[in-house]
Coordinates of C-alpha atoms and ligand atoms in Angstrom, one line a residue:
M1 CA 55.3 40.7 -31.4
D2 CA 52.9 38.2 -29.8
V3 CA 50.6 37.5 -26.9
T4 CA 50.6 34.6 -24.4
F5 CA 47.3 33.6 -22.7
A6 CA 48.4 33.1 -19.1
G7 CA 45.0 33.1 -17.4
A8 CA 41.2 33.2 -17.9
A9 CA 41.7 30.7 -20.8
H10 CA 38.6 28.5 -21.1
E11 CA 37.5 29.8 -17.7
V12 CA 36.3 33.1 -16.2
T13 CA 38.9 33.8 -13.5
G14 CA 42.6 34.5 -13.4
S15 CA 42.7 37.1 -16.1
C16 CA 46.3 37.6 -17.4
H17 CA 47.7 38.0 -20.9
L18 CA 51.4 38.7 -21.7
V19 CA 52.2 41.0 -24.6
R20 CA 55.7 40.8 -26.0
V21 CA 57.1 43.7 -28.1
N22 CA 60.7 44.5 -28.8
G23 CA 61.9 41.8 -26.4
R24 CA 59.9 43.4 -23.5
T25 CA 56.9 42.0 -21.7
L26 CA 53.8 43.7 -20.6
A27 CA 51.0 41.9 -18.6
L28 CA 47.4 42.8 -19.2
D29 CA 45.8 42.1 -15.7
C30 CA 47.1 39.7 -13.1
G31 CA 44.0 38.2 -11.6
M32 CA 43.2 35.7 -9.0
F33 CA 41.9 32.2 -10.0
Q34 CA 38.7 31.6 -8.0
G35 CA 36.7 28.4 -7.6
K36 CA 37.4 25.2 -5.7
R37 CA 39.9 26.2 -3.0
S38 CA 42.4 23.4 -3.4
E39 CA 42.7 23.8 -7.2
S40 CA 42.8 27.6 -7.3
R41 CA 45.4 27.7 -4.5
E42 CA 47.9 25.8 -6.7
K43 CA 47.1 27.9 -9.8
N44 CA 47.5 31.2 -7.9
A45 CA 50.8 30.2 -6.4
R46 CA 52.3 29.8 -9.9
L47 CA 53.5 33.1 -11.4
P48 CA 52.4 34.0 -14.9
A49 CA 56.0 34.7 -15.9
P50 CA 59.3 35.2 -14.0
V51 CA 59.1 38.5 -12.1
E52 CA 62.4 39.8 -13.7
S53 CA 60.9 39.3 -17.2
L54 CA 57.9 41.6 -16.5
D55 CA 58.4 45.2 -17.5
A56 CA 55.0 46.6 -16.9
V57 CA 51.4 45.7 -15.9
I58 CA 48.2 47.3 -17.2
L59 CA 45.1 46.7 -15.1
S60 CA 41.7 46.8 -16.8
H61 CA 39.6 47.1 -13.6
A62 CA 39.6 46.4 -9.8
H63 CA 37.7 43.1 -9.7
I64 CA 39.8 40.4 -7.9
D65 CA 39.7 38.0 -10.9
H66 CA 41.7 40.8 -12.7
A67 CA 43.8 42.5 -10.0
G68 CA 43.9 39.8 -7.2
R69 CA 47.4 38.4 -7.8
L70 CA 49.2 41.7 -8.2
P71 CA 50.2 41.7 -4.5
F72 CA 51.7 38.2 -5.0
L73 CA 53.7 39.5 -7.9
V74 CA 54.9 42.3 -5.7
R75 CA 55.7 39.9 -2.9
E76 CA 57.9 38.0 -5.3
G77 CA 59.8 41.1 -6.2
Y78 CA 57.9 43.0 -8.9
A79 CA 58.7 46.7 -8.6
N80 CA 57.8 48.2 -12.0
R81 CA 54.8 50.3 -12.7
I82 CA 51.2 49.2 -12.7
W83 CA 49.0 51.3 -14.9
A84 CA 45.3 51.8 -14.2
T85 CA 42.6 54.4 -14.3
P86 CA 42.5 56.6 -11.1
A87 CA 39.1 55.0 -10.0
T88 CA 40.5 51.5 -10.5
R89 CA 43.5 52.5 -8.4
D90 CA 41.2 53.8 -5.6
L91 CA 38.9 50.7 -5.7
S92 CA 41.9 48.4 -5.8
A93 CA 43.2 49.9 -2.6
I94 CA 40.0 48.7 -0.9
M95 CA 39.7 45.4 -2.7
L96 CA 43.3 44.2 -2.4
A97 CA 43.4 45.0 1.3
D98 CA 40.2 43.0 1.7
S99 CA 41.7 40.2 -0.4
A100 CA 44.9 40.1 1.8
H101 CA 42.6 39.7 4.8
I102 CA 40.8 36.8 3.1
Q103 CA 44.2 35.2 2.2
E104 CA 45.3 35.4 5.8
K105 CA 42.0 33.8 7.0
D106 CA 42.2 31.1 4.4
A107 CA 45.8 30.2 5.4
E108 CA 44.7 30.0 9.1
F109 CA 41.8 27.7 8.1
L110 CA 44.1 25.4 6.1
A111 CA 46.7 25.4 8.9
R112 CA 44.1 24.3 11.4
R113 CA 42.8 21.6 9.1
Q114 CA 46.0 20.2 7.9
K115 CA 47.8 20.9 11.2
A116 CA 50.7 22.3 9.1
V117 CA 52.0 25.8 8.3
A118 CA 50.1 27.3 5.4
E119 CA 51.4 30.6 4.2
P120 CA 49.0 33.2 2.8
L121 CA 49.6 34.2 -0.8
Y122 CA 50.2 37.7 0.4
G123 CA 49.6 40.1 3.3
L124 CA 48.3 43.6 3.9
R125 CA 51.8 45.1 3.3
H126 CA 52.0 43.6 -0.2
A127 CA 48.6 45.0 -1.0
A128 CA 49.7 48.4 0.2
R129 CA 52.9 48.3 -1.8
T130 CA 50.9 47.3 -4.9
I131 CA 48.9 50.5 -4.7
E132 CA 52.1 52.5 -4.4
L133 CA 53.3 51.1 -7.7
M134 CA 50.1 52.1 -9.4
T135 CA 49.9 55.1 -11.7
G136 CA 46.5 56.5 -12.5
I137 CA 45.9 57.5 -16.1
P138 CA 42.5 58.9 -17.2
Y139 CA 40.5 57.5 -20.1
D140 CA 41.4 58.4 -23.6
T141 CA 44.9 59.6 -22.6
P142 CA 47.8 57.8 -24.3
F143 CA 50.8 56.6 -22.2
E144 CA 53.9 54.5 -22.9
P145 CA 54.2 51.5 -20.6
I146 CA 57.2 50.0 -22.4
P147 CA 59.2 51.3 -25.4
G148 CA 57.3 50.8 -28.6
V149 CA 53.9 50.5 -27.0
R150 CA 51.3 53.3 -26.8
A151 CA 48.4 52.4 -24.5
T152 CA 45.0 54.1 -24.0
F153 CA 42.1 53.3 -21.6
I154 CA 38.6 53.3 -23.1
E155 CA 35.4 53.2 -21.1
A156 CA 34.3 49.5 -20.7
G157 CA 31.0 50.3 -18.8
H158 CA 31.4 47.4 -16.4
I159 CA 32.2 48.9 -13.0
L160 CA 33.5 52.3 -11.9
G161 CA 36.9 52.8 -13.5
S162 CA 36.7 49.8 -15.8
A163 CA 38.5 50.0 -19.1
S164 CA 39.2 48.3 -22.4
V165 CA 42.8 48.7 -23.3
V166 CA 44.1 49.8 -26.7
L167 CA 47.7 48.9 -27.4
D168 CA 49.5 50.3 -30.5
C169 CA 52.6 48.0 -30.7
T170 CA 55.5 49.0 -33.0
E171 CA 58.4 46.7 -33.8
G172 CA 60.7 46.8 -36.8
G173 CA 58.7 49.7 -38.3
V174 CA 55.4 47.8 -38.2
T175 CA 52.5 49.0 -36.0
R176 CA 49.7 46.7 -35.0
R177 CA 46.7 47.6 -32.8
L178 CA 45.6 45.1 -30.1
V179 CA 42.3 45.8 -28.4
F180 CA 41.8 44.0 -25.0
S181 CA 38.1 44.3 -24.1
G182 CA 38.6 43.9 -20.3
D183 CA 35.1 42.9 -18.9
I184 CA 32.4 44.5 -21.0
G185 CA 29.5 46.2 -19.3
R186 CA 26.1 47.1 -20.5
A187 CA 24.3 50.1 -21.8
G188 CA 21.8 51.5 -19.3
L189 CA 23.4 50.2 -16.1
P190 CA 22.7 52.6 -13.2
I191 CA 25.4 55.3 -12.6
I192 CA 28.0 53.6 -14.8
R193 CA 28.5 55.0 -18.3
D194 CA 27.9 52.9 -21.4
P195 CA 30.7 50.8 -22.9
V196 CA 32.6 52.5 -25.8
P197 CA 33.8 50.0 -28.5
P198 CA 37.4 50.9 -29.6
K199 CA 38.4 51.5 -33.2
G200 CA 41.1 50.5 -35.6
A201 CA 41.9 47.0 -34.2
H202 CA 43.9 44.4 -36.0
T203 CA 43.5 41.9 -33.1
V204 CA 40.8 41.7 -30.4
I205 CA 41.0 39.8 -27.1
M206 CA 37.4 39.7 -25.9
E207 CA 35.7 38.4 -22.8
S208 CA 33.0 35.8 -23.3
T209 CA 31.4 35.2 -19.8
Y210 CA 27.8 35.2 -21.1
G211 CA 28.6 34.1 -24.6
N212 CA 25.6 31.7 -24.5
R213 CA 23.1 33.6 -22.3
D214 CA 20.8 36.6 -22.4
H215 CA 19.9 38.7 -19.3
E216 CA 16.7 40.5 -18.4
P217 CA 16.8 44.0 -19.8
V218 CA 18.3 46.6 -17.5
E219 CA 15.1 48.8 -18.0
S220 CA 12.7 46.3 -16.4
A221 CA 15.0 45.6 -13.3
R222 CA 13.9 48.8 -11.5
A223 CA 10.2 48.0 -11.8
R224 CA 10.8 44.5 -10.5
L225 CA 12.8 45.9 -7.6
A226 CA 10.0 48.3 -6.7
E227 CA 7.4 45.5 -6.9
V228 CA 9.3 43.2 -4.6
I229 CA 9.8 45.9 -2.0
K230 CA 6.1 47.0 -2.1
I231 CA 4.8 43.4 -1.7
T232 CA 7.2 42.5 1.1
A233 CA 6.6 45.8 3.0
A234 CA 2.9 45.3 2.8
R235 CA 3.3 41.9 4.5
G236 CA 5.4 43.5 7.2
G237 CA 8.5 41.7 6.1
R238 CA 12.2 42.6 5.5
I239 CA 13.9 42.7 2.2
L240 CA 17.3 41.1 2.5
I241 CA 19.6 42.0 -0.4
P242 CA 22.9 40.2 -0.5
A243 CA 25.2 42.3 -2.7
F244 CA 28.9 42.7 -3.6
A245 CA 30.1 45.6 -1.5
V246 CA 31.9 47.0 -4.6
G247 CA 29.6 48.2 -7.4
R248 CA 26.4 46.3 -7.0
T249 CA 25.6 47.8 -3.6
Q250 CA 26.1 51.4 -5.0
E251 CA 23.9 50.6 -8.0
I252 CA 21.1 49.3 -5.8
I253 CA 21.4 52.4 -3.5
Y254 CA 21.1 54.6 -6.6
E255 CA 18.1 52.7 -7.8
L256 CA 16.4 53.0 -4.4
H257 CA 17.2 56.8 -4.6
I258 CA 15.3 57.1 -7.9
L259 CA 12.4 55.0 -6.5
T260 CA 12.2 57.0 -3.3
R261 CA 12.1 60.3 -5.2
E262 CA 9.4 59.0 -7.5
G263 CA 7.4 57.7 -4.6
G264 CA 7.6 54.2 -6.2
I265 CA 8.4 52.4 -2.9
P266 CA 7.1 52.9 0.7
A267 CA 9.3 55.0 3.0
I268 CA 10.9 52.2 5.0
P269 CA 14.4 52.3 6.4
V270 CA 17.3 51.1 4.1
Y271 CA 20.3 49.8 6.0
I272 CA 23.6 49.6 4.2
D273 CA 25.2 47.0 6.5
S274 CA 28.8 46.7 5.3
P275 CA 32.0 48.6 6.2
L276 CA 33.5 47.6 2.8
A277 CA 30.4 49.0 1.0
I278 CA 30.7 52.3 3.0
D279 CA 34.4 52.6 2.0
T280 CA 33.5 51.9 -1.6
T281 CA 30.7 54.4 -1.6
S282 CA 33.3 57.0 -0.6
V283 CA 35.4 56.1 -3.6
F284 CA 32.4 56.5 -5.9
E285 CA 31.9 60.0 -4.4
M286 CA 35.5 60.9 -5.3
H287 CA 34.9 60.2 -9.0
P288 CA 31.6 62.0 -9.9
D289 CA 33.1 62.8 -13.3
L290 CA 32.8 59.1 -14.2
F291 CA 29.0 58.9 -13.6
D292 CA 26.7 58.6 -16.6
A293 CA 25.8 62.3 -17.2
T294 CA 22.9 61.3 -19.4
E295 CA 21.0 60.0 -16.4
D296 CA 18.4 62.2 -14.8
L297 CA 19.4 61.7 -11.2
V298 CA 23.1 62.3 -11.9
Q299 CA 22.2 65.6 -13.5
R300 CA 19.9 66.8 -10.7
V301 CA 21.4 65.5 -7.5
T302 CA 24.8 65.8 -5.9
E303 CA 24.4 63.5 -2.9
L304 CA 23.5 60.3 -4.8
F305 CA 24.2 57.8 -2.0
K306 CA 23.1 59.8 1.0
F307 CA 19.4 60.4 1.3
V308 CA 16.6 59.6 3.7
P309 CA 15.9 56.8 4.5
V310 CA 19.3 55.3 4.0
I311 CA 21.3 54.4 7.1
Y312 CA 24.9 53.3 6.9
T313 CA 25.9 50.8 9.7
R314 CA 29.7 50.4 10.1
D315 CA 29.7 49.1 13.7
A316 CA 29.1 45.4 14.3
Q317 CA 26.9 46.1 17.3
E318 CA 24.6 48.3 15.2
S319 CA 24.4 45.5 12.7
K320 CA 23.4 42.9 15.3
A321 CA 20.9 45.3 16.8
L322 CA 19.0 45.1 13.5
N323 CA 17.9 41.6 14.4
S324 CA 15.7 42.9 17.2
A325 CA 14.3 45.9 15.2
R326 CA 10.7 45.8 14.1
G327 CA 8.7 46.5 11.0
P328 CA 9.5 46.4 7.3
M329 CA 13.0 47.4 6.2
I330 CA 15.6 46.9 3.5
I331 CA 19.0 45.5 4.5
I332 CA 21.8 45.4 1.9
A333 CA 24.9 43.4 3.1
A334 CA 27.8 41.4 1.7
S335 CA 28.9 39.0 0.5
G336 CA 27.1 38.7 -2.8
M337 CA 27.1 34.9 -2.9
M338 CA 26.2 34.7 0.8
E339 CA 29.4 32.8 1.7
A340 CA 30.6 35.2 4.3
G341 CA 30.0 38.6 5.8
R342 CA 27.1 40.2 7.7
I343 CA 24.4 38.9 5.3
L344 CA 24.9 35.5 7.1
H345 CA 23.6 36.7 10.4
H346 CA 20.6 38.4 8.7
L347 CA 19.8 35.2 6.9
A348 CA 20.2 33.1 10.0
H349 CA 17.8 35.4 11.7
G350 CA 15.4 36.1 8.8
A351 CA 15.3 33.2 6.3
S352 CA 12.7 31.2 8.3
D353 CA 10.1 34.1 8.4
P354 CA 7.7 33.7 5.4
R355 CA 7.0 37.5 5.5
N356 CA 10.6 38.3 4.5
T357 CA 12.1 38.3 1.0
I358 CA 15.6 37.3 0.0
L359 CA 16.2 39.4 -3.1
V360 CA 19.1 38.1 -5.3
V361 CA 20.6 40.7 -7.6
G362 CA 23.9 39.0 -8.5
F363 CA 25.4 35.8 -10.0
Q364 CA 25.4 32.8 -7.6
A365 CA 28.2 30.3 -8.3
E366 CA 27.8 26.5 -7.7
H367 CA 28.4 25.2 -4.2
T368 CA 27.5 28.5 -2.6
L369 CA 24.8 29.3 0.0
G370 CA 23.4 31.8 -2.5
R371 CA 23.0 29.1 -5.1
R372 CA 21.2 26.8 -2.6
I373 CA 18.8 29.7 -1.8
V374 CA 18.1 30.4 -5.5
E375 CA 17.3 26.7 -5.9
R376 CA 15.0 27.1 -2.9
Q377 CA 16.4 24.2 -0.9
P378 CA 14.1 23.7 2.1
I379 CA 16.8 23.6 4.7
L380 CA 19.9 25.9 4.8
K381 CA 23.0 25.5 6.8
I382 CA 24.2 28.8 8.3
F383 CA 26.9 29.0 11.0
G384 CA 26.5 25.2 11.4
D385 CA 22.8 25.4 12.3
E386 CA 19.9 24.2 10.2
V387 CA 17.6 27.0 9.1
P388 CA 14.4 26.3 7.3
L389 CA 14.0 28.5 4.2
R390 CA 10.5 30.0 4.4
A391 CA 11.2 33.5 3.2
Q392 CA 10.3 34.3 -0.4
V393 CA 13.2 34.2 -2.9
E394 CA 13.2 36.6 -5.8
V395 CA 15.9 36.9 -8.5
I396 CA 16.6 40.0 -10.7
S397 CA 19.2 39.3 -13.3
G398 CA 18.8 42.7 -15.0
Y399 CA 21.6 44.3 -12.9
S400 CA 24.3 42.0 -14.2
A401 CA 27.5 44.1 -15.0
H402 CA 28.5 41.8 -17.8
A403 CA 27.3 42.1 -21.4
D404 CA 25.2 39.2 -22.5
R405 CA 25.3 37.3 -25.8
A406 CA 23.6 40.0 -27.8
E407 CA 25.5 42.8 -26.1
L408 CA 28.9 41.1 -26.6
T409 CA 28.1 40.6 -30.3
K410 CA 27.0 44.2 -30.7
W411 CA 30.2 45.5 -29.0
L412 CA 32.3 43.4 -31.4
D413 CA 30.2 44.4 -34.5
D414 CA 30.8 48.1 -33.5
V415 CA 34.6 47.5 -33.2
R416 CA 34.6 45.8 -36.7
A417 CA 32.6 48.6 -38.2
Q418 CA 35.4 51.0 -37.3
S419 CA 38.3 48.5 -37.9
P420 CA 38.8 47.9 -41.7
D421 CA 41.9 45.8 -41.0
L422 CA 40.5 43.5 -38.3
E423 CA 42.1 40.1 -38.6
R424 CA 41.2 37.9 -35.6
V425 CA 39.4 37.7 -32.4
H426 CA 40.6 35.7 -29.4
L427 CA 38.0 34.8 -26.8
V428 CA 39.0 34.7 -23.1
H429 CA 37.2 34.9 -19.7
G430 CA 34.5 32.3 -20.5
E431 CA 33.6 28.7 -19.7
P432 CA 34.0 26.3 -22.6
E433 CA 30.2 26.1 -23.3
A434 CA 29.9 29.9 -23.5
Q435 CA 32.9 30.1 -25.8
T436 CA 31.8 27.3 -28.1
A437 CA 28.4 28.9 -28.6
L438 CA 29.9 32.4 -29.1
T439 CA 32.6 31.1 -31.5
A440 CA 29.9 29.5 -33.7
S441 CA 27.7 32.5 -33.8
L442 CA 30.6 34.9 -34.5
E443 CA 32.0 32.6 -37.2
A444 CA 28.6 32.6 -38.9
K445 CA 29.0 36.4 -39.0
G446 CA 32.3 36.1 -40.8
Y447 CA 34.7 36.6 -37.9
N448 CA 38.0 34.7 -37.6
V449 CA 37.7 33.5 -34.0
D450 CA 39.4 31.2 -31.6
A451 CA 39.5 30.5 -27.8
P452 CA 43.1 30.0 -27.0
A453 CA 44.1 27.4 -24.3
F454 CA 46.2 28.2 -21.3
G455 CA 49.7 28.9 -22.4
A456 CA 48.9 29.4 -26.1
V457 CA 50.8 32.0 -28.0
R458 CA 49.4 34.0 -30.9
P459 CA 51.0 36.6 -33.2
L460 CA 49.9 40.2 -32.9
Ligands
ZN1 ZN1 34.9 42.3 -13.7
ZN2 ZN1 36.2 39.4 -14.8

């Protein structure tokens, strides 16, 4: 029994780990490598293992860095089951279709530039077939993906449907428990339940994205959000919130709902300007059983995402019409890192007006327009035009869906407290600096830790 690290090794994307038991192979995640286009293209086109050797896939959550290569696997002939929670399955349907669309656009772009045929990694039909192979299994309900392995999803508190995966692997009369953390969320995130640390582990594979950083507390984020809205509205400006359509947008809508009911913000229109966000909101509404029942709004209100003054704009013409609208308003649009999507035309129109605020609520990677805005560069390039950045820029890090250094350590401490036979911890899903820092601090607490390189094999 062993595990091969086939992705998210010394980096944060491309999550994929291959577990071998009784001569069969099970993949935990099959995510997309993201980053520089040329490098990731090559990495994505290489399968983690020959298709015929893969007997099952278990998916931790719907984010593209975990699910994004499944349609490619299917295109190459994978036809076995893919196990996921029901909400992950529903969110994957939206996200993989969107990803297929992006793959096709990317291939067109490459073909134009290189004047050669560039094939997309996969198309819409492969994304659709992937969803057909998915079996939805609720949390805390054991299932048998391959003979000798009993698997259970545990709440990871990261996005709707996100799970840690517990695998009880039996071979030759010996049973070992492997815990795969998936992406670990944070206690107190809006709507989403708190992460539940699994018990009884022998081996833990743990994410380490923010192994060297701490976030603002979740509790202070709402007050900051209210303050930014009040100040901007008083100036007569617009609040432009670039947000991922899946997850972050629903959390912000929920926060605005609380603030609206409390009278904490002025009654100005809130436009949710993203078809993908509208579809995702429908998936949220299909899974109210997964909302955090300890939260006041969840207990008291059924329509969490539909309230005055929220207006959903699906149509592109309605979106463009917002440019000529007057008065203060809030506009939430994708993409989160401002690289594509409707947020671009709102920025092209609004970034030069000093009354407006660009409110950043998510991570901004290097080489993105979002990062340049956070760095407050004086001139932005949008649709090929130069736009002076005169709007205010505010950043709230308290809505991060990833556990920070202290929260990762607490999660692992809780696992250890309930795992008398814990032997080792393998760090994945982190940049080398984050992993080095976290390794050192965990070793100081007596853990046996390593951060396996790509292709490394470890016994279970
Ligand atoms: Zn994630
Ligand atoms: Zn991830």
